[in-house]
Amino acid sequence: MSPVASLDPRVRGIIDAAADDGIPFRAKTAHFHTTWARTFASMPELYILPESQEEVEKAVRLARRCRRRLTTVGHAHSPSDLTCTSNWLVSLDGFKKVLSVDKETGLVVMQAGIRLWQLTEELNKHGLSFPVLGSVNEQTIAGVISTGTRGSTLKYGLLSESIASLKIVLANGETVSCSPTENTDLFRGALLSLGALGIITEVSFRAVPAFSLKWQQTIQAESIMLDSWKQNNKLWTQSDFVRVWWLPYTRRAVVWRADIVTKEDLESGREKNRDPPVGYYDGALGYHIYHNLLYLSRFIPRILPWVEWFVFGMQYGFNDGYTSGAVQPMDKALWMNCLYSQYVNEWAIPLHRGPEALMRLGSWLNRLQPGDPDYVDHGIPYSAEGLYVHSPVEVRVCDATVNTSAEKGNRPFLDSTIKDGPTLNLNATMYRPYDLDPPGLRRWFEGFEWLMRDLGGKPHWAKNFDVKNEEFAQWYGDDMVQWRRVRDEVDPDGLFVGPWHRQFVLDPATPRLPFEEVEKTRHDAGKGVTVYGARAALDDIETAEKA
């Protein structure tokens, strides 16, 4: 039986009629799509798995003829409903080859569906590496580009800084190349496309010679961490890579810092790769203890300050000053286990506002009063009475002004980092033990987002946030105008537009587009939300066939 036999006869007829071109159309029905965190789900009419450039182009042409919106997905690591659709879902999982490697220049050309861990393995074979990575290794290179992923160093901004050029299949089924010098506006739009411009199929990337990181992490009092920060950003400039996990209830912080170890350092014996010591608590035991404590906190939220003390004391040490370290290949040193299903709310604010942000959050979460140690006027207009949140808050930095700019043609229009200086990225994570939402989620994110706005912040596009369309328009100004212009030029009928785009980034004055997917309803069964969208009416398909 044909894998598309269950489709409406008219849709199936269009697909079957295209079989004579010799280009495979790898698709199936009855696919249940869910985000990695199982926060959102959908049931696409068709799940398409292309393995070549021609197959992607064919999928786009068929979607147009069948009047079906196209959504592209990699690992679905975003906890939002950005990738949910009831129309056609294109997975790039089978589109993951490294096409060429130039060891002299470091230029690597790859298909856009390759996962970061797969690409890292290939780069290692050639003595090459990413210059910077985030904390997650399951993303596709296209997903990293499309949502604005960043690492934690003041030497770089977004990971997409290393992209030399792209190939993208547009809504007309044609493939177009773009770079800082060719189709520059399309390049700046596609570098953070949110999946709304087309399907990125090929990426040319500038790698660097492989290196390791000599890292150490120390648990210390919050005051020591903040004092270092206030000394002209010494906290963030003391090493090549720095990140912090802030513990708001115990008022402590884990400071992780790392310096580059070159291949020559390793070959000469000056340094040697070594993994950190692993205790009995660091494996499955600690994982399950923490998971079940989080589950218990759904019923007794007030235990969360104790959970923070116990879990992170077991992991990093109960006494301030405890330090551990290792020397590891860069990817292994930076990547971390995301543990459990989660909601993630991450914002970018000016780096110099960071100490203020943590002090105000700490004062609010701990319900401090004037006269209490560490009290500051937080100004947050939501009560924290009875509110308890998960730890830690991840604190990272980047600086997009070092390597990118509008003048160079390589800064994305929708780059959410600070436009004229270094950026602090604050990440508030709330776990979903056994896929169940935690109490206090809404109030925590409301208070967190209020403060981030007050400090001049913008949210990470791939995360969970509650922001109005007009706020984005105000924050991004002409950059949003230019991104919308590029989007409208390459996809005027909305083949790649869904409810998420309509809610957050489309011009509110734009009428409903011919292929745009509109949400009909959503259902929360208690373990994640299933989203249902509308498909084109069959008479619309007949009209399209005649046209």
Coordinates of C-alpha atoms in Angstrom, one line a residue:
M1 CA 0.0 0.0 0.0
S2 CA 1.2 3.5 -0.8
P3 CA 2.4 5.4 2.3
V4 CA 0.1 8.2 1.3
A5 CA -2.9 6.0 0.6
S6 CA -5.0 7.4 3.5
L7 CA -4.8 11.0 2.1
D8 CA -7.8 12.6 0.4
P9 CA -8.0 11.3 -3.1
R10 CA -7.3 14.7 -4.7
V11 CA -4.2 15.3 -2.6
R12 CA -3.0 11.7 -3.3
G13 CA -3.7 12.2 -7.0
I14 CA -1.4 15.2 -7.2
I15 CA 1.3 13.3 -5.4
D16 CA 1.0 10.2 -7.5
A17 CA 1.0 12.2 -10.7
A18 CA 4.4 13.6 -9.8
A19 CA 6.0 10.1 -9.4
D20 CA 7.1 10.0 -13.0
D21 CA 9.9 12.5 -12.5
G22 CA 12.1 9.9 -10.9
I23 CA 12.6 12.0 -7.7
P24 CA 11.6 10.1 -4.6
F25 CA 8.9 11.6 -2.3
R26 CA 9.6 10.0 1.0
A27 CA 6.6 10.6 3.1
K28 CA 4.2 8.9 5.5
T29 CA 1.0 9.6 7.4
A30 CA -0.1 9.0 11.0
H31 CA 3.0 10.7 12.4
F32 CA 2.7 12.2 15.9
H33 CA 5.1 15.1 16.3
T34 CA 6.2 16.3 19.7
T35 CA 8.9 18.7 20.9
W36 CA 11.9 17.2 22.7
A37 CA 10.5 18.4 26.0
R38 CA 7.0 17.0 25.1
T39 CA 5.5 20.4 25.9
F40 CA 3.7 20.7 22.6
A41 CA 2.5 18.2 20.0
S42 CA 0.7 18.0 16.7
M43 CA -0.4 15.5 14.0
P44 CA 0.8 16.6 10.6
E45 CA -1.2 15.3 7.6
L46 CA 2.1 14.3 6.0
Y47 CA 5.6 13.7 7.4
I48 CA 8.3 14.1 4.8
L49 CA 11.8 12.9 5.0
P50 CA 13.9 14.1 2.1
E51 CA 17.4 12.9 1.5
S52 CA 18.5 15.1 -1.4
Q53 CA 18.3 18.7 -2.6
E54 CA 15.9 17.6 -5.4
E55 CA 13.6 15.9 -2.9
V56 CA 13.3 19.1 -0.8
E57 CA 12.5 21.1 -4.0
K58 CA 9.9 18.5 -5.0
A59 CA 8.3 18.6 -1.5
V60 CA 7.9 22.4 -1.8
R61 CA 6.4 22.2 -5.3
L62 CA 3.9 19.5 -4.2
A63 CA 2.9 21.5 -1.1
R64 CA 2.1 24.5 -3.3
R65 CA 0.0 22.4 -5.6
C66 CA -1.8 20.8 -2.7
R67 CA -2.1 24.1 -0.8
R68 CA -0.4 22.7 2.3
R69 CA 1.7 24.8 4.6
L70 CA 5.2 23.5 5.1
T71 CA 7.0 23.4 8.5
T72 CA 10.6 22.3 8.9
V73 CA 11.8 20.4 11.9
G74 CA 15.2 19.1 13.1
H75 CA 15.3 17.7 16.7
A76 CA 12.4 19.9 17.9
H77 CA 14.5 21.0 20.8
S78 CA 12.6 24.3 21.1
P79 CA 10.0 23.9 23.9
S80 CA 7.6 26.2 22.1
D81 CA 4.9 25.3 19.5
L82 CA 7.0 26.8 16.7
T83 CA 7.2 23.4 14.8
C84 CA 3.6 22.3 15.4
T85 CA 1.5 21.8 12.3
S86 CA -1.5 19.9 11.0
N87 CA -0.3 20.3 7.4
W88 CA 3.0 19.0 6.1
L89 CA 6.1 18.5 8.3
V90 CA 9.5 18.2 6.7
S91 CA 12.1 16.5 8.8
L92 CA 15.8 17.0 7.8
D93 CA 16.9 13.9 9.8
G94 CA 17.9 12.1 6.6
F95 CA 19.6 15.2 5.2
K96 CA 22.9 15.0 7.1
K97 CA 25.9 14.5 4.9
V98 CA 29.2 16.5 5.1
L99 CA 29.7 17.4 1.4
S100 CA 33.2 18.8 1.5
V101 CA 36.0 19.8 3.9
D102 CA 38.9 22.1 3.1
K103 CA 41.4 21.6 5.8
E104 CA 43.5 24.5 4.7
T105 CA 40.8 27.2 4.9
G106 CA 38.5 25.4 7.4
L107 CA 35.5 25.7 5.1
V108 CA 33.1 22.9 5.6
V109 CA 30.0 22.3 3.4
M110 CA 27.2 20.2 4.8
Q111 CA 23.5 19.3 4.4
A112 CA 21.4 21.3 6.9
G113 CA 19.9 18.4 8.8
I114 CA 23.2 17.2 10.3
R115 CA 23.1 17.2 14.2
L116 CA 25.8 19.1 16.0
W117 CA 27.2 15.9 17.6
Q118 CA 27.4 14.3 14.1
L119 CA 29.1 17.3 12.6
T120 CA 31.5 17.5 15.5
E121 CA 32.5 13.8 14.9
E122 CA 33.2 14.6 11.3
L123 CA 35.2 17.8 12.1
N124 CA 37.3 15.8 14.6
K125 CA 38.4 13.5 11.8
H126 CA 39.9 16.5 10.0
G127 CA 41.4 18.2 13.1
L128 CA 38.7 20.9 13.0
S129 CA 36.2 22.2 15.4
F130 CA 33.4 24.8 16.0
P131 CA 34.8 28.0 17.5
V132 CA 32.0 28.1 20.0
L133 CA 29.0 25.9 21.0
G134 CA 26.0 26.1 23.2
S135 CA 25.0 23.5 25.8
V136 CA 23.0 21.2 23.6
N137 CA 24.4 18.8 21.0
E138 CA 21.2 17.4 19.5
Q139 CA 20.2 20.4 17.4
T140 CA 20.6 20.4 13.7
I141 CA 22.8 23.1 12.1
A142 CA 19.7 24.5 10.4
G143 CA 17.9 24.7 13.8
V144 CA 20.9 26.5 15.4
I145 CA 20.8 29.0 12.6
S146 CA 17.1 29.5 12.4
T147 CA 16.6 30.3 16.1
G148 CA 19.7 32.2 17.2
T149 CA 21.6 29.8 19.3
R150 CA 24.6 31.2 21.3
G151 CA 27.4 30.0 23.5
S152 CA 29.0 31.6 26.6
T153 CA 32.0 33.7 25.7
L154 CA 32.6 37.4 25.1
K155 CA 34.6 36.5 21.9
Y156 CA 31.5 35.5 19.9
G157 CA 27.9 36.2 19.5
L158 CA 25.5 33.7 17.8
L159 CA 26.8 30.4 16.5
S160 CA 25.7 31.5 13.0
E161 CA 28.6 34.0 13.0
S162 CA 30.7 31.2 11.4
I163 CA 28.3 30.7 8.5
A164 CA 29.9 31.7 5.2
S165 CA 26.9 31.0 2.9
L166 CA 23.6 29.2 2.7
K167 CA 21.4 27.5 0.2
I168 CA 17.7 27.8 0.8
V169 CA 14.7 26.4 -1.1
L170 CA 12.1 29.2 -1.5
A171 CA 8.4 28.9 -1.8
N172 CA 8.6 28.7 -5.6
G173 CA 10.6 25.5 -5.3
E174 CA 13.8 27.1 -6.5
T175 CA 17.1 26.9 -4.6
V176 CA 18.9 30.2 -4.0
S177 CA 22.4 30.8 -2.6
C178 CA 23.1 33.7 -0.2
S179 CA 26.0 35.1 1.7
P180 CA 27.3 38.4 3.0
T181 CA 28.1 39.4 -0.6
E182 CA 25.3 37.6 -2.5
N183 CA 21.6 38.2 -1.8
T184 CA 22.8 39.9 1.4
D185 CA 19.3 40.7 2.7
L186 CA 18.1 37.2 2.2
F187 CA 21.2 36.0 4.0
R188 CA 20.6 38.3 7.0
G189 CA 17.0 37.1 7.1
A190 CA 17.8 33.4 6.7
L191 CA 20.5 33.6 9.5
L192 CA 17.6 33.8 11.9
S193 CA 14.6 32.8 9.8
L194 CA 12.3 31.2 12.3
G195 CA 11.4 28.7 9.6
A196 CA 9.4 31.4 7.8
L197 CA 11.5 32.1 4.7
G198 CA 12.1 28.7 3.2
I199 CA 14.0 25.5 3.9
I200 CA 17.7 25.8 4.5
T201 CA 19.3 22.9 2.8
E202 CA 23.1 23.5 2.6
V203 CA 25.4 25.4 4.9
S204 CA 29.0 26.5 4.4
F205 CA 30.7 26.9 7.7
R206 CA 34.1 28.2 8.8
A207 CA 35.7 25.8 11.2
V208 CA 38.8 26.4 13.3
P209 CA 41.6 24.0 14.3
A210 CA 40.4 21.6 16.9
F211 CA 41.1 22.5 20.6
S212 CA 40.4 21.3 24.1
L213 CA 39.3 23.3 27.1
K214 CA 40.9 23.2 30.5
W215 CA 38.1 24.0 32.8
Q216 CA 37.3 24.3 36.5
Q217 CA 34.1 25.0 38.3
T218 CA 33.9 26.4 41.8
I219 CA 30.9 26.8 44.1
Q220 CA 31.0 30.1 45.9
A221 CA 28.9 32.7 47.7
E222 CA 26.8 34.9 45.5
S223 CA 28.5 37.9 46.9
I224 CA 31.9 36.8 45.7
M225 CA 30.6 36.1 42.2
L226 CA 28.9 39.5 42.0
D227 CA 32.0 41.3 43.4
S228 CA 34.1 39.8 40.6
W229 CA 31.5 40.8 38.1
K230 CA 31.4 44.4 39.2
Q231 CA 35.2 44.6 38.8
N232 CA 35.0 45.7 35.2
N233 CA 33.4 42.3 34.2
K234 CA 36.4 40.4 35.6
L235 CA 34.1 37.4 36.1
W236 CA 33.5 37.1 32.4
T237 CA 37.0 38.1 31.1
Q238 CA 39.1 35.8 33.4
S239 CA 38.9 32.9 30.9
D240 CA 38.1 32.2 27.3
F241 CA 34.7 30.7 28.2
V242 CA 32.7 31.4 31.4
R243 CA 29.2 30.4 32.5
V244 CA 27.4 30.6 35.9
W245 CA 24.7 28.6 37.5
W246 CA 23.0 30.9 40.1
L247 CA 21.3 29.3 43.1
P248 CA 18.7 31.9 44.3
Y249 CA 17.7 30.3 47.6
T250 CA 21.1 29.4 49.0
R251 CA 22.5 32.6 47.5
R252 CA 25.4 30.7 45.9
A253 CA 26.7 30.3 42.4
V254 CA 28.7 27.7 40.5
V255 CA 31.2 29.5 38.3
W256 CA 32.5 27.4 35.4
R257 CA 35.5 28.8 33.4
A258 CA 37.6 27.3 30.7
D259 CA 40.7 28.3 28.7
I260 CA 41.7 27.0 25.3
V261 CA 44.2 24.1 25.1
T262 CA 45.6 23.9 21.6
K263 CA 46.5 20.7 19.6
E264 CA 50.2 21.6 20.1
D265 CA 49.7 21.8 23.9
L266 CA 48.3 18.3 23.8
E267 CA 50.9 16.8 21.4
S268 CA 53.8 18.3 23.4
G269 CA 52.5 16.8 26.6
R270 CA 52.1 20.2 28.3
E271 CA 48.5 19.3 28.8
K272 CA 46.6 16.0 28.6
N273 CA 42.9 15.4 28.1
R274 CA 41.3 14.0 31.3
D275 CA 37.7 13.7 32.4
P276 CA 36.5 15.1 35.7
P277 CA 36.1 12.8 38.7
V278 CA 32.8 11.0 38.9
G279 CA 31.1 10.1 42.1
Y280 CA 28.4 7.6 42.9
Y281 CA 25.8 10.4 42.9
D282 CA 26.7 11.8 39.4
G283 CA 24.9 9.0 37.4
A284 CA 21.5 7.4 37.5
L285 CA 21.2 7.7 41.3
G286 CA 21.4 11.5 41.3
Y287 CA 19.3 11.7 38.2
H288 CA 16.4 9.8 39.7
I289 CA 16.6 11.3 43.2
Y290 CA 16.4 14.8 41.7
H291 CA 13.6 13.8 39.4
N292 CA 11.5 12.4 42.2
L293 CA 12.2 15.4 44.5
L294 CA 10.9 17.7 41.7
Y295 CA 7.8 15.5 41.4
L296 CA 7.3 15.7 45.2
S297 CA 7.6 19.5 45.0
R298 CA 4.5 19.6 42.8
F299 CA 2.6 18.8 46.0
I300 CA 4.8 20.5 48.5
P301 CA 6.4 23.4 46.7
R302 CA 8.0 24.8 49.8
I303 CA 10.6 22.0 49.8
L304 CA 12.3 23.5 46.7
P305 CA 14.8 25.7 48.7
W306 CA 15.9 22.5 50.5
V307 CA 16.0 20.6 47.2
E308 CA 18.4 23.3 45.8
W309 CA 20.6 23.0 48.9
F310 CA 20.7 19.2 48.8
V311 CA 20.9 18.4 45.1
F312 CA 23.5 21.0 44.2
G313 CA 25.4 20.4 47.4
M314 CA 25.7 16.7 46.4
Q315 CA 26.7 17.7 42.9
Y316 CA 29.1 20.6 43.5
G317 CA 29.8 20.6 47.2
F318 CA 28.2 21.9 50.4
N319 CA 31.1 24.1 51.3
D320 CA 31.9 27.2 49.4
G321 CA 35.2 27.0 47.5
Y322 CA 34.9 23.4 46.4
T323 CA 36.5 23.1 43.0
S324 CA 36.6 20.4 40.3
G325 CA 38.0 20.4 36.8
A326 CA 39.1 18.6 33.7
V327 CA 40.7 19.0 30.3
Q328 CA 38.3 17.8 27.5
P329 CA 37.7 18.4 23.8
M330 CA 35.7 21.6 23.4
D331 CA 32.4 20.0 22.5
K332 CA 32.6 17.5 25.4
A333 CA 33.5 20.3 27.9
L334 CA 30.6 22.6 26.8
W335 CA 27.7 20.3 26.3
M336 CA 25.5 19.4 29.2
N337 CA 22.7 17.0 30.1
C338 CA 19.3 18.8 29.9
L339 CA 17.9 16.2 32.3
Y340 CA 14.0 16.3 32.2
S341 CA 11.2 17.8 30.2
Q342 CA 11.1 21.5 30.8
Y343 CA 9.9 25.0 30.0
V344 CA 12.7 27.5 29.3
N345 CA 12.4 31.2 29.4
E346 CA 15.6 32.9 28.3
W347 CA 16.2 36.6 27.8
A348 CA 19.1 38.8 26.6
I349 CA 19.9 41.9 28.6
P350 CA 22.8 44.3 28.6
L351 CA 25.7 42.7 30.4
H352 CA 26.2 45.6 32.9
R353 CA 22.6 45.1 34.1
G354 CA 23.4 41.5 35.3
P355 CA 24.2 42.1 39.0
E356 CA 21.1 44.2 39.3
A357 CA 19.0 41.5 37.7
L358 CA 20.2 38.8 40.0
M359 CA 19.9 40.9 43.1
R360 CA 16.3 42.0 42.2
L361 CA 15.3 38.4 41.4
G362 CA 16.8 37.1 44.6
S363 CA 15.1 39.8 46.7
W364 CA 11.7 38.9 45.0
L365 CA 12.0 35.1 45.2
N366 CA 13.1 35.2 48.8
R367 CA 10.4 37.8 49.7
L368 CA 13.0 40.0 51.4
Q369 CA 11.9 43.1 53.3
P370 CA 13.7 46.4 54.0
G371 CA 16.3 45.7 56.6
D372 CA 16.9 42.1 55.5
P373 CA 20.5 41.2 54.3
D374 CA 20.7 41.5 50.5
Y375 CA 17.4 43.3 50.3
V376 CA 17.0 45.5 47.2
D377 CA 13.8 47.1 45.8
H378 CA 12.9 44.6 43.1
G379 CA 10.0 46.6 41.7
I380 CA 8.3 43.4 40.4
P381 CA 4.6 44.0 40.5
Y382 CA 3.7 40.3 41.2
S383 CA 3.5 38.7 44.6
A384 CA 6.1 35.9 45.3
E385 CA 4.1 34.7 48.3
G386 CA 3.9 30.9 48.1
L387 CA 6.0 30.9 44.9
Y388 CA 8.9 28.5 44.7
V389 CA 10.9 27.9 41.6
H390 CA 13.4 25.4 40.2
S391 CA 17.2 26.0 40.3
P392 CA 19.6 26.9 38.9
V393 CA 19.2 30.0 36.8
E394 CA 21.8 29.7 34.0
V395 CA 23.8 32.8 33.3
R396 CA 25.8 33.1 30.1
V397 CA 27.4 35.8 28.0
C398 CA 28.1 36.6 24.3
D399 CA 29.0 39.7 22.2
A400 CA 27.7 39.9 18.6
T401 CA 29.5 43.2 18.0
V402 CA 32.9 41.5 17.9
N403 CA 32.5 39.7 14.6
T404 CA 29.2 40.8 13.0
S405 CA 27.5 43.9 11.9
A406 CA 25.0 45.2 9.4
E407 CA 27.8 46.7 7.4
K408 CA 29.5 43.3 7.1
G409 CA 26.2 41.8 5.9
N410 CA 26.5 39.0 8.4
R411 CA 24.3 40.0 11.4
P412 CA 20.8 38.5 11.4
F413 CA 18.0 41.1 11.3
L414 CA 16.4 39.3 14.2
D415 CA 19.4 38.8 16.4
S416 CA 18.0 39.1 19.9
T417 CA 21.4 39.9 21.5
I418 CA 22.3 43.5 22.4
K419 CA 23.0 45.6 19.4
D420 CA 25.8 47.7 20.6
G421 CA 27.6 45.8 23.4
P422 CA 28.0 42.6 25.3
T423 CA 25.0 40.5 26.2
L424 CA 24.0 38.6 29.3
N425 CA 21.7 35.7 28.7
L426 CA 19.5 34.7 31.7
N427 CA 17.8 31.3 31.5
A428 CA 14.9 30.5 33.8
T429 CA 14.1 26.7 33.6
M430 CA 11.1 25.0 35.1
Y431 CA 11.2 21.2 34.9
R432 CA 8.2 19.0 34.2
P433 CA 8.8 15.9 36.3
Y434 CA 7.2 13.0 34.5
D435 CA 5.9 15.4 31.9
L436 CA 3.7 17.2 34.5
D437 CA 3.7 21.0 34.7
P438 CA 5.0 22.5 37.9
P439 CA 2.9 24.9 40.1
G440 CA 4.0 28.5 40.0
L441 CA 5.1 28.3 36.4
R442 CA 3.0 31.2 35.2
R443 CA 3.8 33.6 38.1
W444 CA 7.5 32.9 37.9
F445 CA 7.7 33.6 34.2
E446 CA 5.5 36.7 34.6
G447 CA 7.8 38.1 37.2
F448 CA 10.9 37.1 35.3
E449 CA 9.7 38.6 32.1
W450 CA 8.6 41.8 33.7
L451 CA 12.1 42.3 35.1
M452 CA 13.7 41.4 31.8
R453 CA 11.6 44.1 30.0
D454 CA 12.5 46.6 32.7
L455 CA 16.2 45.9 32.1
G456 CA 16.0 46.4 28.3
G457 CA 15.9 42.7 27.4
K458 CA 14.5 40.6 24.5
P459 CA 13.6 36.9 24.6
H460 CA 15.4 34.0 22.9
W461 CA 13.3 33.1 19.9
A462 CA 13.5 29.3 20.5
K463 CA 12.3 29.4 24.1
N464 CA 8.9 30.0 25.9
F465 CA 7.8 33.6 26.3
D466 CA 4.7 35.7 26.5
V467 CA 5.4 38.8 24.3
K468 CA 3.1 40.8 22.2
N469 CA 3.7 41.3 18.4
E470 CA 3.8 45.1 18.8
E471 CA 6.6 44.7 21.5
F472 CA 8.8 42.8 19.1
A473 CA 8.1 45.4 16.4
Q474 CA 9.2 48.2 18.8
W475 CA 12.3 46.4 20.1
Y476 CA 13.6 45.4 16.6
G477 CA 12.5 48.6 14.8
D478 CA 13.8 48.8 11.2
D479 CA 15.4 45.3 11.5
M480 CA 11.9 43.8 11.9
V481 CA 10.7 45.9 9.0
Q482 CA 13.5 44.6 6.8
W483 CA 13.0 41.0 7.9
R484 CA 9.3 41.2 7.1
R485 CA 10.1 42.7 3.7
V486 CA 12.5 39.9 2.9
R487 CA 9.9 37.3 4.1
D488 CA 7.1 38.8 2.0
E489 CA 9.4 38.9 -1.1
V490 CA 10.4 35.2 -1.0
D491 CA 7.1 33.7 0.3
P492 CA 4.3 36.1 -0.5
D493 CA 1.6 33.4 -0.2
G494 CA 2.7 32.2 3.3
L495 CA 3.7 28.7 2.4
F496 CA 6.0 28.7 5.5
V497 CA 3.7 30.7 7.8
G498 CA 1.9 29.3 10.8
P499 CA 0.1 30.5 13.9
W500 CA 3.3 31.1 15.8
H501 CA 4.6 33.5 13.1
R502 CA 1.2 35.3 12.9
Q503 CA 1.2 35.8 16.7
F504 CA 4.8 37.1 17.1
V505 CA 6.4 38.4 13.9
L506 CA 4.0 39.0 11.0
D507 CA 2.8 42.6 10.5
P508 CA -0.6 42.7 12.1
A509 CA -1.9 44.6 9.1
T510 CA -1.0 41.7 6.8
P511 CA -4.2 39.9 5.7
R512 CA -4.4 36.1 6.0
L513 CA -2.1 34.6 3.4
P514 CA -3.3 32.0 0.9
F515 CA -1.3 29.1 2.3
E516 CA -1.0 30.3 5.9
E517 CA -2.0 27.8 8.5
V518 CA -4.5 29.0 11.1
E519 CA -4.8 27.4 14.5
K520 CA -8.3 25.8 15.1
T521 CA -7.9 24.6 18.7
R522 CA -5.6 23.1 21.2
H523 CA -6.0 20.5 23.8
D524 CA -4.2 20.1 27.1
A525 CA -4.4 16.5 28.3
G526 CA -2.3 17.2 31.3
K527 CA 1.0 16.1 29.9
G528 CA 1.6 18.6 27.1
V529 CA -0.6 20.6 24.7
T530 CA -1.7 19.2 21.3
V531 CA -2.2 21.9 18.6
Y532 CA -4.6 21.5 15.7
G533 CA -4.4 23.7 12.7
A534 CA -6.6 24.2 9.6
R535 CA -5.8 22.8 6.1
A536 CA -6.9 24.3 2.8
A537 CA -10.4 23.3 1.7
L538 CA -10.5 20.8 -1.1
D539 CA -12.2 23.2 -3.5
D540 CA -9.1 25.4 -3.0
I541 CA -7.0 22.5 -4.2
E542 CA -9.2 22.1 -7.3
T543 CA -8.8 25.8 -8.0
A544 CA -5.0 25.6 -7.7
E545 CA -4.9 22.6 -10.0
K546 CA -6.8 24.5 -12.7
A547 CA -4.5 27.5 -12.3

